mmCIF file of C-alpha atoms in Angstrom:
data_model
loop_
_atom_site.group_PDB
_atom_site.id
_atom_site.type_symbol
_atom_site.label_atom_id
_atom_site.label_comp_id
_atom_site.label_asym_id
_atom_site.label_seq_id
_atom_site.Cartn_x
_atom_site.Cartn_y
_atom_site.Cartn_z
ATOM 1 C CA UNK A 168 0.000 0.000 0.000
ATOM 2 C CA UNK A 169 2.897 2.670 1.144
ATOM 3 C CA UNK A 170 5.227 1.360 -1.836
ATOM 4 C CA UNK A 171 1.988 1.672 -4.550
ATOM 5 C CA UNK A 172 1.451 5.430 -3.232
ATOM 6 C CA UNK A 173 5.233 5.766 -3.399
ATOM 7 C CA UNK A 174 5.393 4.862 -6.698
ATOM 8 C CA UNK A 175 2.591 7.324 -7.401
ATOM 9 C CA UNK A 176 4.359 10.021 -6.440
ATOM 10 C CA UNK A 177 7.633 9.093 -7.923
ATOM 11 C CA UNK A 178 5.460 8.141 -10.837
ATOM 12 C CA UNK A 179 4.876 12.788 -11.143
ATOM 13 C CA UNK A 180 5.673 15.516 -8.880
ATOM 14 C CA UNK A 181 6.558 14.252 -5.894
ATOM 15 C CA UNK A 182 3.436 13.249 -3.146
ATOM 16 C CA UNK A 183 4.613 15.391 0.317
ATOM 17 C CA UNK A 184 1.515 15.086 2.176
ATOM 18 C CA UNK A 185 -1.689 13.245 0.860
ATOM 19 C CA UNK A 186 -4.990 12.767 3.676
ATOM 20 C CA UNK A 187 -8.078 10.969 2.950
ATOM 21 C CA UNK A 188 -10.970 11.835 4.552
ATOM 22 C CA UNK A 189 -13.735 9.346 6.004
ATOM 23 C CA UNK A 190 -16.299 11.230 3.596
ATOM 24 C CA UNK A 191 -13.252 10.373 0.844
ATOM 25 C CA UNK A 192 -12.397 13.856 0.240
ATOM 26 C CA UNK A 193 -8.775 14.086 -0.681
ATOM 27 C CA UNK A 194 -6.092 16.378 -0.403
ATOM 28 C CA UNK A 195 -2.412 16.440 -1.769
ATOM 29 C CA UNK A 196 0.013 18.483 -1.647
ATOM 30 C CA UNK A 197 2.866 18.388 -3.929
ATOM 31 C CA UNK A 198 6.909 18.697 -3.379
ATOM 32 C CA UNK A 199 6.556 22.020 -5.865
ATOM 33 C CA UNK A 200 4.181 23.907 -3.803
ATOM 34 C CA UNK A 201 1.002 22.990 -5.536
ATOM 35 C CA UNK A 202 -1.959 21.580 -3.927
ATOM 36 C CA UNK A 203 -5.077 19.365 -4.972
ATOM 37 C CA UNK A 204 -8.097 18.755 -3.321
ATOM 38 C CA UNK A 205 -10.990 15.751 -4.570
ATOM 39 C CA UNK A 206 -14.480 16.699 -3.335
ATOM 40 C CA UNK A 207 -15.840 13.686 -1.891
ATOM 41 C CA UNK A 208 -17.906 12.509 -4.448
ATOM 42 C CA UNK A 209 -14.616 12.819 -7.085
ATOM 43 C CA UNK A 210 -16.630 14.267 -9.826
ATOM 44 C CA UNK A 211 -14.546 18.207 -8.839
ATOM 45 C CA UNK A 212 -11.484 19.184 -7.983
ATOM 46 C CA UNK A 213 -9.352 22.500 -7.012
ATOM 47 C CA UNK A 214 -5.763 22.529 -8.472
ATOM 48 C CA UNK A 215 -4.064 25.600 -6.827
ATOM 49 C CA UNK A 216 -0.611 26.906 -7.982
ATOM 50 C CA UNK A 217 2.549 27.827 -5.914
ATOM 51 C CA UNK A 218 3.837 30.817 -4.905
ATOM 52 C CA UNK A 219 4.105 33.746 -6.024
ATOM 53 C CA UNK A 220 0.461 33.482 -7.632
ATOM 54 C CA UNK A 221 -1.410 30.810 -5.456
ATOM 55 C CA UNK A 222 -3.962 31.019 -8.218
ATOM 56 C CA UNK A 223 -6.177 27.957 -8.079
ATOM 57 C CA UNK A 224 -8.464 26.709 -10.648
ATOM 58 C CA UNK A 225 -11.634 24.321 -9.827
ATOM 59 C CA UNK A 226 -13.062 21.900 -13.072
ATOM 60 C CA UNK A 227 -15.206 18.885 -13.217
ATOM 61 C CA UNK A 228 -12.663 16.182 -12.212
ATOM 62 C CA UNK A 229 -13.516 14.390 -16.344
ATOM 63 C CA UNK A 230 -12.652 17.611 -17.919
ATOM 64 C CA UNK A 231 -9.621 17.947 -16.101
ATOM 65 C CA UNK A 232 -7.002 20.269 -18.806
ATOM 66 C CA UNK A 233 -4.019 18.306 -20.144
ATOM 67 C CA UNK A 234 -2.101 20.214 -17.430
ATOM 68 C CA UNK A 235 -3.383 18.858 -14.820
ATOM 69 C CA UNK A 236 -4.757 15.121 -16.709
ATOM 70 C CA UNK A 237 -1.936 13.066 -14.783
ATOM 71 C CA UNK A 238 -2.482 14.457 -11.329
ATOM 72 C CA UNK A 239 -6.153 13.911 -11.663
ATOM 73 C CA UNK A 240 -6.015 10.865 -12.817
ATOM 74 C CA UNK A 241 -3.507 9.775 -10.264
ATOM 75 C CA UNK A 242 -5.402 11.291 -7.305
ATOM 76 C CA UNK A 243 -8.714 9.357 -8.375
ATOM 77 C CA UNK A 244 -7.135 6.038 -8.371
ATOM 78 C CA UNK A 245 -5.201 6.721 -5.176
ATOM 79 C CA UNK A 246 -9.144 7.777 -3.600
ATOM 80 C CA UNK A 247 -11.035 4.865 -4.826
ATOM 81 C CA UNK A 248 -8.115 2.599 -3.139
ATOM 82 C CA UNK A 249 -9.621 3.177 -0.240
ATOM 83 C CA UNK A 250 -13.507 4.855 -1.293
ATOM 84 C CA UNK A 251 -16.595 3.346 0.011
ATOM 85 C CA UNK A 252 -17.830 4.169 -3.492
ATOM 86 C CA UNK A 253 -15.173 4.402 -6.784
ATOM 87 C CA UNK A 254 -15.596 7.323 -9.251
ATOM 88 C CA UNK A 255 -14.701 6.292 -12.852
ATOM 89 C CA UNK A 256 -15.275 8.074 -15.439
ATOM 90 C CA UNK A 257 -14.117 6.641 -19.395
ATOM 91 C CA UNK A 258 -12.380 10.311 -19.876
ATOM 92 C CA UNK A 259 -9.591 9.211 -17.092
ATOM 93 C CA UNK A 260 -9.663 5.440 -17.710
ATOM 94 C CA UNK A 261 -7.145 3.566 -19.699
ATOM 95 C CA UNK A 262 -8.585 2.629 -23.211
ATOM 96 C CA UNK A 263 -6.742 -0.729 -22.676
ATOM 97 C CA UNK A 264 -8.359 -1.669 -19.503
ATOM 98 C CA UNK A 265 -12.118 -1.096 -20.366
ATOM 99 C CA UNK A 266 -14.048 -4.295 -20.874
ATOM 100 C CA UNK A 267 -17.255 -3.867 -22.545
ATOM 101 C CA UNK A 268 -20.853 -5.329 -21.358
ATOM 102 C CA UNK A 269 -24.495 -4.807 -21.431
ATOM 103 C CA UNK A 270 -25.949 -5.977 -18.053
ATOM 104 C CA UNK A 271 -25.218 -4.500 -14.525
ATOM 105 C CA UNK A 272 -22.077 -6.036 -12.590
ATOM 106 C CA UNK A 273 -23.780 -5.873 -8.852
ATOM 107 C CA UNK A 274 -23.213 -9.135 -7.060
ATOM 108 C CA UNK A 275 -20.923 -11.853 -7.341
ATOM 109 C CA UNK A 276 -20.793 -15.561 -5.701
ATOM 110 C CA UNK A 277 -17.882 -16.857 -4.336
ATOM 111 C CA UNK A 278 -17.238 -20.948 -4.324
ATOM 112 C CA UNK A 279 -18.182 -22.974 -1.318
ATOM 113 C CA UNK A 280 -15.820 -24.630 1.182
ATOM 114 C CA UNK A 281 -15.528 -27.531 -0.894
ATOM 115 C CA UNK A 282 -14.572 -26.504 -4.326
ATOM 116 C CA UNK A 283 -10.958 -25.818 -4.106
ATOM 117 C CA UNK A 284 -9.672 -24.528 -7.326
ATOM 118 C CA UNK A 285 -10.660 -21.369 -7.303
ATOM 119 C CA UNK A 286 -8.692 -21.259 -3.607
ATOM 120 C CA UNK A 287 -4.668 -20.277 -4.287
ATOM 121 C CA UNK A 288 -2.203 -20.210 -2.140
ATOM 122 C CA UNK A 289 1.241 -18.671 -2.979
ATOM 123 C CA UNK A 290 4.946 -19.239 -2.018
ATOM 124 C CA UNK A 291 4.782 -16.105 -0.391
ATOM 125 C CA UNK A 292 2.472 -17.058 2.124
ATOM 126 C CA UNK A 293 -0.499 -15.217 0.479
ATOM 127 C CA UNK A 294 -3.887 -16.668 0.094
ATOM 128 C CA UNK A 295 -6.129 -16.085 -3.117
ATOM 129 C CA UNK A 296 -9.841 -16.623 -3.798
ATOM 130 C CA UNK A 297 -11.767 -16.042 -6.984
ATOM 131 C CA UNK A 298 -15.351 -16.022 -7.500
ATOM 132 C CA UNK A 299 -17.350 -18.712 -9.259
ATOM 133 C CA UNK A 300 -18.330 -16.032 -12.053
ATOM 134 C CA UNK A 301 -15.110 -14.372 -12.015
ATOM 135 C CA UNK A 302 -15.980 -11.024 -11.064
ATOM 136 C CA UNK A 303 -13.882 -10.399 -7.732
ATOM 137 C CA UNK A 304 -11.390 -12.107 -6.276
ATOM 138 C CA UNK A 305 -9.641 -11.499 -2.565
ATOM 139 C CA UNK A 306 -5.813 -12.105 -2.395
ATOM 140 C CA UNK A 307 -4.917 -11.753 1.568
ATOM 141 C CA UNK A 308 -1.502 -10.709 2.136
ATOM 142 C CA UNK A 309 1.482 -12.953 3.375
ATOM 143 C CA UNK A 310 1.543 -11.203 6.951
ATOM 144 C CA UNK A 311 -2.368 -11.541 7.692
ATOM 145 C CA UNK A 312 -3.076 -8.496 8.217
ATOM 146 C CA UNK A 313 -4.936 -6.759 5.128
ATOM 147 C CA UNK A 314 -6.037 -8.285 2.097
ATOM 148 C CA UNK A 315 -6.778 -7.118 -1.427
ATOM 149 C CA UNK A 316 -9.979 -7.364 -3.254
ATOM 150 C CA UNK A 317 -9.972 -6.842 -6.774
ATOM 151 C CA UNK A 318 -13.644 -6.719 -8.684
ATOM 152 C CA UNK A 319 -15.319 -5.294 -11.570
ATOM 153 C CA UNK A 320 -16.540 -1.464 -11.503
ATOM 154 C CA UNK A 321 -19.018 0.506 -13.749
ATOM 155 C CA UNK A 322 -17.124 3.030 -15.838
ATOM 156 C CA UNK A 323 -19.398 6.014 -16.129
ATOM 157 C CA UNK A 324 -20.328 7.870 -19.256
ATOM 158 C CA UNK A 325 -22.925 9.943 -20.679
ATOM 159 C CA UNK A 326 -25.851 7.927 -22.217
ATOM 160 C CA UNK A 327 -26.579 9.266 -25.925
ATOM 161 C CA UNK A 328 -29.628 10.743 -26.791
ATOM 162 C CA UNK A 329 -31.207 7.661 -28.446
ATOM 163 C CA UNK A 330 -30.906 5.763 -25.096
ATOM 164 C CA UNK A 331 -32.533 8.795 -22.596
ATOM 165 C CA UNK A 332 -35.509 8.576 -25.041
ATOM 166 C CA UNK A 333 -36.366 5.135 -24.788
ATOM 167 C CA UNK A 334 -36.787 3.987 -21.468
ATOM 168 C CA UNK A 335 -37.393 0.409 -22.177
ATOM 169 C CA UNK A 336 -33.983 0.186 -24.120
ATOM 170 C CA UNK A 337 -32.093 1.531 -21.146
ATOM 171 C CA UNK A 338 -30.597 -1.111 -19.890
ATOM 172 C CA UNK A 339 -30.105 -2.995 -22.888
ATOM 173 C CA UNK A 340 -26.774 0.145 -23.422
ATOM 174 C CA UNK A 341 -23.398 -0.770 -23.651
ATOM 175 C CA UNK A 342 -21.977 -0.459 -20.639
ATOM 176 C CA UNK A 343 -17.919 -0.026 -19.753
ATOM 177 C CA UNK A 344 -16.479 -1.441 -16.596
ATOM 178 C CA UNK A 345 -12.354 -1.722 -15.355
ATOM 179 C CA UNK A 346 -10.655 -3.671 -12.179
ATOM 180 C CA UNK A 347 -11.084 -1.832 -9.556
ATOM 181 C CA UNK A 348 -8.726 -3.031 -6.301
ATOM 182 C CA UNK A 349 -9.038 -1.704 -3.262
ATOM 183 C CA UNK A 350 -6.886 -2.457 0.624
ATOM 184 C CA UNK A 351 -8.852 -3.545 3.906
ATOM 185 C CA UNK A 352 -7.425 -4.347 6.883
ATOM 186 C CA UNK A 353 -8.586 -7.444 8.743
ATOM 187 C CA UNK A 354 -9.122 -5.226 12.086
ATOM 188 C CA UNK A 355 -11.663 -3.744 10.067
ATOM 189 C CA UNK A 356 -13.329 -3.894 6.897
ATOM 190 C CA UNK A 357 -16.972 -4.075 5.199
ATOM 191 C CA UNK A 358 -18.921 -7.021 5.864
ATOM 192 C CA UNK A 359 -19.423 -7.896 2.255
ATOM 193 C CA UNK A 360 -16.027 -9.150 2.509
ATOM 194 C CA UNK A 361 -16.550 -11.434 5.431
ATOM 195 C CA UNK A 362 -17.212 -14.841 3.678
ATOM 196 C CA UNK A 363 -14.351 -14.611 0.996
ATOM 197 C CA UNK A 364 -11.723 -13.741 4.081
ATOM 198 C CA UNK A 365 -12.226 -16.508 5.927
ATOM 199 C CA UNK A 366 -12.211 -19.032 2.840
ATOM 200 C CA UNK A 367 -8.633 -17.282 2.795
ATOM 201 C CA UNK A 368 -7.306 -17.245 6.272
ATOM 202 C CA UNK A 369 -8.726 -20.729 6.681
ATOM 203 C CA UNK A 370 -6.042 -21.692 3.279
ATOM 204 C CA UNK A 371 -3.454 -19.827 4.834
ATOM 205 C CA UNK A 372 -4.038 -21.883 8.071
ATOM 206 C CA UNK A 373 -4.147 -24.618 5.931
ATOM 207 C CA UNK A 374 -7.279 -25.559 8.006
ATOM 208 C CA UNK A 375 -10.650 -27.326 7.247
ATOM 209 C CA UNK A 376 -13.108 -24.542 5.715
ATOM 210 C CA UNK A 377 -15.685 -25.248 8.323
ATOM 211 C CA UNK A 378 -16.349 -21.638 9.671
ATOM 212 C CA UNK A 379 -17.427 -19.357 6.650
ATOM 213 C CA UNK A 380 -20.678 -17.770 7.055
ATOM 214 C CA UNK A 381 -23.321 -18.913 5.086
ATOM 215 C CA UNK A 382 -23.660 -16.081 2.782
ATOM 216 C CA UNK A 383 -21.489 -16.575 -0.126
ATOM 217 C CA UNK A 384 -22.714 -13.624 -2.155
ATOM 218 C CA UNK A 385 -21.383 -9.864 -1.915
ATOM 219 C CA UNK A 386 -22.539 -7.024 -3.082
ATOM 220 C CA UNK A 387 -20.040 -5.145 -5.344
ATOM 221 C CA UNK A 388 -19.662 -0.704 -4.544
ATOM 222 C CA UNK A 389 -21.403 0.715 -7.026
ATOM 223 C CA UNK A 390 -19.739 3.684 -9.355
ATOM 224 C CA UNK A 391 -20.944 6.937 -8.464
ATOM 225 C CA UNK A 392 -22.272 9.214 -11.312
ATOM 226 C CA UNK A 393 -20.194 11.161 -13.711
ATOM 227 C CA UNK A 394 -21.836 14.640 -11.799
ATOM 228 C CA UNK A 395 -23.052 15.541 -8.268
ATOM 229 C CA UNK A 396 -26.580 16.552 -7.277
ATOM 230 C CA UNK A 397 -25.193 17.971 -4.109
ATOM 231 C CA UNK A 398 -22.468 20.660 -5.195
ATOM 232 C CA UNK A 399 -23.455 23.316 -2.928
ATOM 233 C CA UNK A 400 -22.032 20.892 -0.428
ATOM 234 C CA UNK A 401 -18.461 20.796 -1.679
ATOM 235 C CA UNK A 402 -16.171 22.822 0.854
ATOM 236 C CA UNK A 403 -12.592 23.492 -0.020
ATOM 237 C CA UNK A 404 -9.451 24.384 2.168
ATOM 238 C CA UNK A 405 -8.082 27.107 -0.326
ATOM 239 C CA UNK A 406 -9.004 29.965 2.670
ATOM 240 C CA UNK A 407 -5.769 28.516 4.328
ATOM 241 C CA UNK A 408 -3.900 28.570 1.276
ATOM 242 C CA UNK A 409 -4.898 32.113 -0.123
ATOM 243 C CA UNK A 410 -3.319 33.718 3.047
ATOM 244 C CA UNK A 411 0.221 32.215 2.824
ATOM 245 C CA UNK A 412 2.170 30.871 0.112
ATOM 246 C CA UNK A 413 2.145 26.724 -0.042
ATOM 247 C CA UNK A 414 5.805 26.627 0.986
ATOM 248 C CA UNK A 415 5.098 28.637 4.227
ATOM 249 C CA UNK A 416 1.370 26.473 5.204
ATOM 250 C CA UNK A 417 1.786 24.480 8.189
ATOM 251 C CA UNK A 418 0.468 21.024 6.890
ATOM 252 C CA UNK A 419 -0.761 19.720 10.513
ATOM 253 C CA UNK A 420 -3.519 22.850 10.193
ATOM 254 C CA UNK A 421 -4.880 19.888 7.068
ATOM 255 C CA UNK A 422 -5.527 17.592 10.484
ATOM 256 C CA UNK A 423 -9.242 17.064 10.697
ATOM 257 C CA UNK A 424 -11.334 14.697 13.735
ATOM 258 C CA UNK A 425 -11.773 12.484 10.126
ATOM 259 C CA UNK A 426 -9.109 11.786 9.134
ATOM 260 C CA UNK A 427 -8.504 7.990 7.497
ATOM 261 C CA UNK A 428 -5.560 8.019 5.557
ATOM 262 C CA UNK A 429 -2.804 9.951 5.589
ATOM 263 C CA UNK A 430 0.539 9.303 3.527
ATOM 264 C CA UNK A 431 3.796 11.375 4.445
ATOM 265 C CA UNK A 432 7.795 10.355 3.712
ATOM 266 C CA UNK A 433 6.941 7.006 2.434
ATOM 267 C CA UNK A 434 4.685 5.671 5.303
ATOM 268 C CA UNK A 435 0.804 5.074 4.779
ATOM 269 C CA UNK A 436 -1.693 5.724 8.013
ATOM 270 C CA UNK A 437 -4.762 4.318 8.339
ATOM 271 C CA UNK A 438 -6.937 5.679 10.932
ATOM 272 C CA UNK A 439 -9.852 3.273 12.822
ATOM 273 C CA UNK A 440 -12.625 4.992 15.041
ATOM 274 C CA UNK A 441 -14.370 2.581 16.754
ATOM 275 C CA UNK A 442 -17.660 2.658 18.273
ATOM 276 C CA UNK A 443 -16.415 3.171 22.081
ATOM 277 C CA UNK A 444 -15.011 6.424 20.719
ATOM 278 C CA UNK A 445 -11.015 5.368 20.844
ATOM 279 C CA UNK A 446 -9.036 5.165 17.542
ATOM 280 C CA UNK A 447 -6.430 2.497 16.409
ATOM 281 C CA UNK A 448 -4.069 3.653 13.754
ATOM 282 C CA UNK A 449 -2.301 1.183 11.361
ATOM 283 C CA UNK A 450 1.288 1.839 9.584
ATOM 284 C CA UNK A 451 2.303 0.335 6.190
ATOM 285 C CA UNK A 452 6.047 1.269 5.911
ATOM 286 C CA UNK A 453 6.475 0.114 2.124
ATOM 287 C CA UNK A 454 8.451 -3.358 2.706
ATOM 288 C CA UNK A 455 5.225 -6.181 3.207
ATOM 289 C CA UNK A 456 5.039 -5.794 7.132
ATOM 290 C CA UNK A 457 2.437 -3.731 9.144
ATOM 291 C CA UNK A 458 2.208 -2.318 12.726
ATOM 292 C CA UNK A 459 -0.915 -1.704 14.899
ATOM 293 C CA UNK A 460 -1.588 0.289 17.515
ATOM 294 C CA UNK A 461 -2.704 -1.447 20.334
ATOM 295 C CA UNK A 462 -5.827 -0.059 22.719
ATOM 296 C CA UNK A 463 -6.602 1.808 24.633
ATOM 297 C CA UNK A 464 -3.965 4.542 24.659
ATOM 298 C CA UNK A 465 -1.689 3.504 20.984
ATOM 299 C CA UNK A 466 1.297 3.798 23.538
ATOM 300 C CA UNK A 467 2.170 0.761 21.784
ATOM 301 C CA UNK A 468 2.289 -1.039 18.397
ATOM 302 C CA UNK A 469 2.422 -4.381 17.386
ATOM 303 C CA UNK A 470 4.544 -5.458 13.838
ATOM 304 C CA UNK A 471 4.000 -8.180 11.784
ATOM 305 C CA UNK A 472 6.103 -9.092 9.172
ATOM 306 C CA UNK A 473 7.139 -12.081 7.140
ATOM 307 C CA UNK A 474 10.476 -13.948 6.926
ATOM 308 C CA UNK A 475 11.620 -17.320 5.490
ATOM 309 C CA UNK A 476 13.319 -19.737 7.557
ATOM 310 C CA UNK A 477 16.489 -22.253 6.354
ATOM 311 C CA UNK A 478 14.135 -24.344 4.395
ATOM 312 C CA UNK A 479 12.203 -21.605 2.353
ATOM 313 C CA UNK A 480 9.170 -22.313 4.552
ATOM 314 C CA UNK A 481 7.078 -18.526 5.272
ATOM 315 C CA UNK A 482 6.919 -17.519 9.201
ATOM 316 C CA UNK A 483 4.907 -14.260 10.394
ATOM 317 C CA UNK A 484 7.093 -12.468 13.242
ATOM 318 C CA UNK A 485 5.695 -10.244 16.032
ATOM 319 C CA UNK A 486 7.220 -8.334 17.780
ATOM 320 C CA UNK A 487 5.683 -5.244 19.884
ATOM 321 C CA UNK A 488 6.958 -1.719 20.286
ATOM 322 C CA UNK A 489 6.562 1.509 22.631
ATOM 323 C CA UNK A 490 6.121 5.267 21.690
ATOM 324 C CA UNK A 491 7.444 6.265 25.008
ATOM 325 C CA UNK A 492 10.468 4.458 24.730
ATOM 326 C CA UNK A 493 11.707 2.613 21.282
ATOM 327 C CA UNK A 494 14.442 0.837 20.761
ATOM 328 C CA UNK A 495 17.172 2.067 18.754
ATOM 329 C CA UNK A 496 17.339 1.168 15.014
ATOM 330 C CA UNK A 497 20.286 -0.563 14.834
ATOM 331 C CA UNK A 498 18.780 -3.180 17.178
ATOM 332 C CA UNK A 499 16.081 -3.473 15.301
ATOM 333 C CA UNK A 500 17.980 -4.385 11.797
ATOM 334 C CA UNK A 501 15.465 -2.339 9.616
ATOM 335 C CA UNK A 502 17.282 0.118 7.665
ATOM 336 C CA UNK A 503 14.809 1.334 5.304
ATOM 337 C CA UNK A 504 12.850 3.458 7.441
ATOM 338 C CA UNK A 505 12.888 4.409 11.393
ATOM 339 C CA UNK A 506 10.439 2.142 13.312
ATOM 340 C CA UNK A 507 10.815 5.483 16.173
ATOM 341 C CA UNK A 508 9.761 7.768 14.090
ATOM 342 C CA UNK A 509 6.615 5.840 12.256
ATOM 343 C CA UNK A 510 5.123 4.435 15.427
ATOM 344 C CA UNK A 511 5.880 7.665 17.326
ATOM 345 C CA UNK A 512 4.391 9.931 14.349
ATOM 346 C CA UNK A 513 1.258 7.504 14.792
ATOM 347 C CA UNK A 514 0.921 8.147 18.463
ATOM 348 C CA UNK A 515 0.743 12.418 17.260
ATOM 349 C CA UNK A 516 -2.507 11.048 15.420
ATOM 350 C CA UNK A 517 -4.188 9.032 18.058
ATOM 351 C CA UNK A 518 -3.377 12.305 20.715
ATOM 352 C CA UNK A 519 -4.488 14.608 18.089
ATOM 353 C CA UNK A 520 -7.365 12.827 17.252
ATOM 354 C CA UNK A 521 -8.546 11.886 21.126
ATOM 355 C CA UNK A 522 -7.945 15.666 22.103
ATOM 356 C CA UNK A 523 -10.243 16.602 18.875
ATOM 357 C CA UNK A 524 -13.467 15.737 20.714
ATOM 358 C CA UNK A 525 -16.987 14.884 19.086
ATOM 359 C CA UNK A 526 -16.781 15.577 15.647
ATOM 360 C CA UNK A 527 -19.626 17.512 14.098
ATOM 361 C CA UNK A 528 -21.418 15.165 11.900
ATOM 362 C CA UNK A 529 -21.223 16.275 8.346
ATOM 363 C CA UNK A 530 -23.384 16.086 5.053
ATOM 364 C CA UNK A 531 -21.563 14.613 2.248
ATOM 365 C CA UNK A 532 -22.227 15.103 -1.341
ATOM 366 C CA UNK A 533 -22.632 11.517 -2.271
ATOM 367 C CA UNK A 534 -25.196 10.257 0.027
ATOM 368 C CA UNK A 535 -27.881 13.020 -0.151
#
């Protein structure tokens, strides 16, 4: 997940900050000053400049100018990673991945605990289940922590003419859809996905599938329209930006009470309210492993992460960590990145986010 955004930003102008919202707003800011901002819905965006003219310039995310077409289009996928609801439009889709239909994609069925070949599992200690039709599958990754799920989305576009005037031959159009993949994490994640998972973890167990749920059907997301019926309630954080130049902002003022992702020097956060009001924050560095915070306070963090052993075979490690008091780097062999700093960067979020208070309860464009 950290190494995909990584390579996103590597991929243009460098990613500095990026934060997803839990209403899937986005925000990025960029390592030349410049600054973009998804409205929730992803059908608008504001592009705004860097110093010295800050001038910002708002468009229908579809018609985005060539200018801009990369950032967009980069912005949207990295949203819909992690969306309740993808936006895809054909304007910002590859040509190469559309696949062509005429019936809607809404459900698939996944095989039951006896069929077996549709069940995968890989040397790297990853698990894989497709459907029986071949619309989704779930690949859970090697440390057990998140999984994958890969199904296929509704590309929007405008209907001609022809097919607005003749209701009965509406859904007879053609139709476009692409992959869409999105990450979960197994400490949470929506229940459509609970029947598929545990075909998975029971394969990576290499257990009897004996505990799946009964309900071997999920409901795909559906694609949100091309426009929004609710634009009046698209808000945008250029006030902060108009007063200062980019360079000068200071990017913790872009910390909201919902937050849910946030990406900064190669590390991805994902933030977890629960219901009894405390958050748990989990860190993908970039190399396969992930840490958790633990409750109630996220003083500490536990890390998974994979290793082989003398005869190739795949073993999950644990180890646990404190905020308060880490252990040096060096004893921790990990040179990529500074365990200290990600889990005690983490620990900012979960005090932020516990000193925010109640959170004002919003309306969002895309479910009025």
């Amino acid at each position: 997940m950290a190494a995909d955004l990584k390579r996103s930003a590597e991929n243009m102008c460098s990613i500095e900050l990026l934060v997803l919202y839990e209403n899937d707003g986005l925000f990025i800011k960029y390592s030349d000053g410049t600054s973009l901002e998804l409205s929730p819905c992803g059908s608008a965006f504001l592009h705004r400049q860097s110093a010295p003219s800050n001038s910002a310039m708002r468009q229908l995310t579809r018609f985005a100018v060539s200018s801009f077409r990369d950032k967009i289009t980069e912005a949207v996928r990295i949203r819909n990673m992690f969306a309740a609801r993808p936006y895809l439009c054909k304007e910002l889709t590859d040509q190469r991945e559309l696949k062509v239909g005429y019936q809607d994609v809404t459900q698939c069925c996944w095989p039951d605990q006896f069929t077996t070949d549709l069940i995968t599992r890989l040397s790297d200690g990853s698990a894989c289940v497709t459907s029986v039709d071949g619309l989704a599958s779930l690949t859970l990754m090697p440390h057990r922590q998140a999984f994958i799920v890969k199904f296929l989305a509704e590309v929007k576009y405008p209907l001609p003419q022809k097919a607005r005037n003749k209701e009965p031959d509406v859904q007879q159009h053609k139709r476009y859809f692409t992959w869409q993949e999105q990450i979960h994490s197994i400490f949470s994640y929506p229940t459509a996905w609970k029947y598929p998972l545990q075909i998975v973890l029971d394969a990576a167990n290499k257990e009897k599938l004996s505990s799946c749920p009964p309900h071997n059907v999920t409901t795909l997301s559906n694609s949100l329209p091309l426009t929004c019926s609710a634009v009046h309630l698209h808000t945008w954080k250029a006030q902060v930006l108009s007063d200062c130049s980019c360079d000068s902002v200071d990017w913790e003022s872009f910390w909201q009470p919902n937050m849910k992702v946030i990406w900064r020097d190669g590390a991805t956060y994902r933030i977890f309210r629960q219901s009894t009001g405390l958050f748990t924050v989990e860190i993908d560095p970039g190399d396969g492993s992930v840490m958790r915070s633990q409750a109630p306070r996220g003083r500490y963090f536990d890390h998974w992460f994979v290793q082989q052993n003398d005869l190739k075979d795949v073993e999950i490690q644990e180890r646990v960590y404190s905020a308060d008091k880490p252990l040096p780097d060096r004893l921790l062999q990990r040179t990529e990145y500074s365990i200290g700093r990600l889990v005690k960067q983490a620990a900012r979020y979960i005090e932020f986010l516990s000193n925010a208070g109640q959170q004002l309860e919003e309306r969002c464009c895309w479910t009025e």
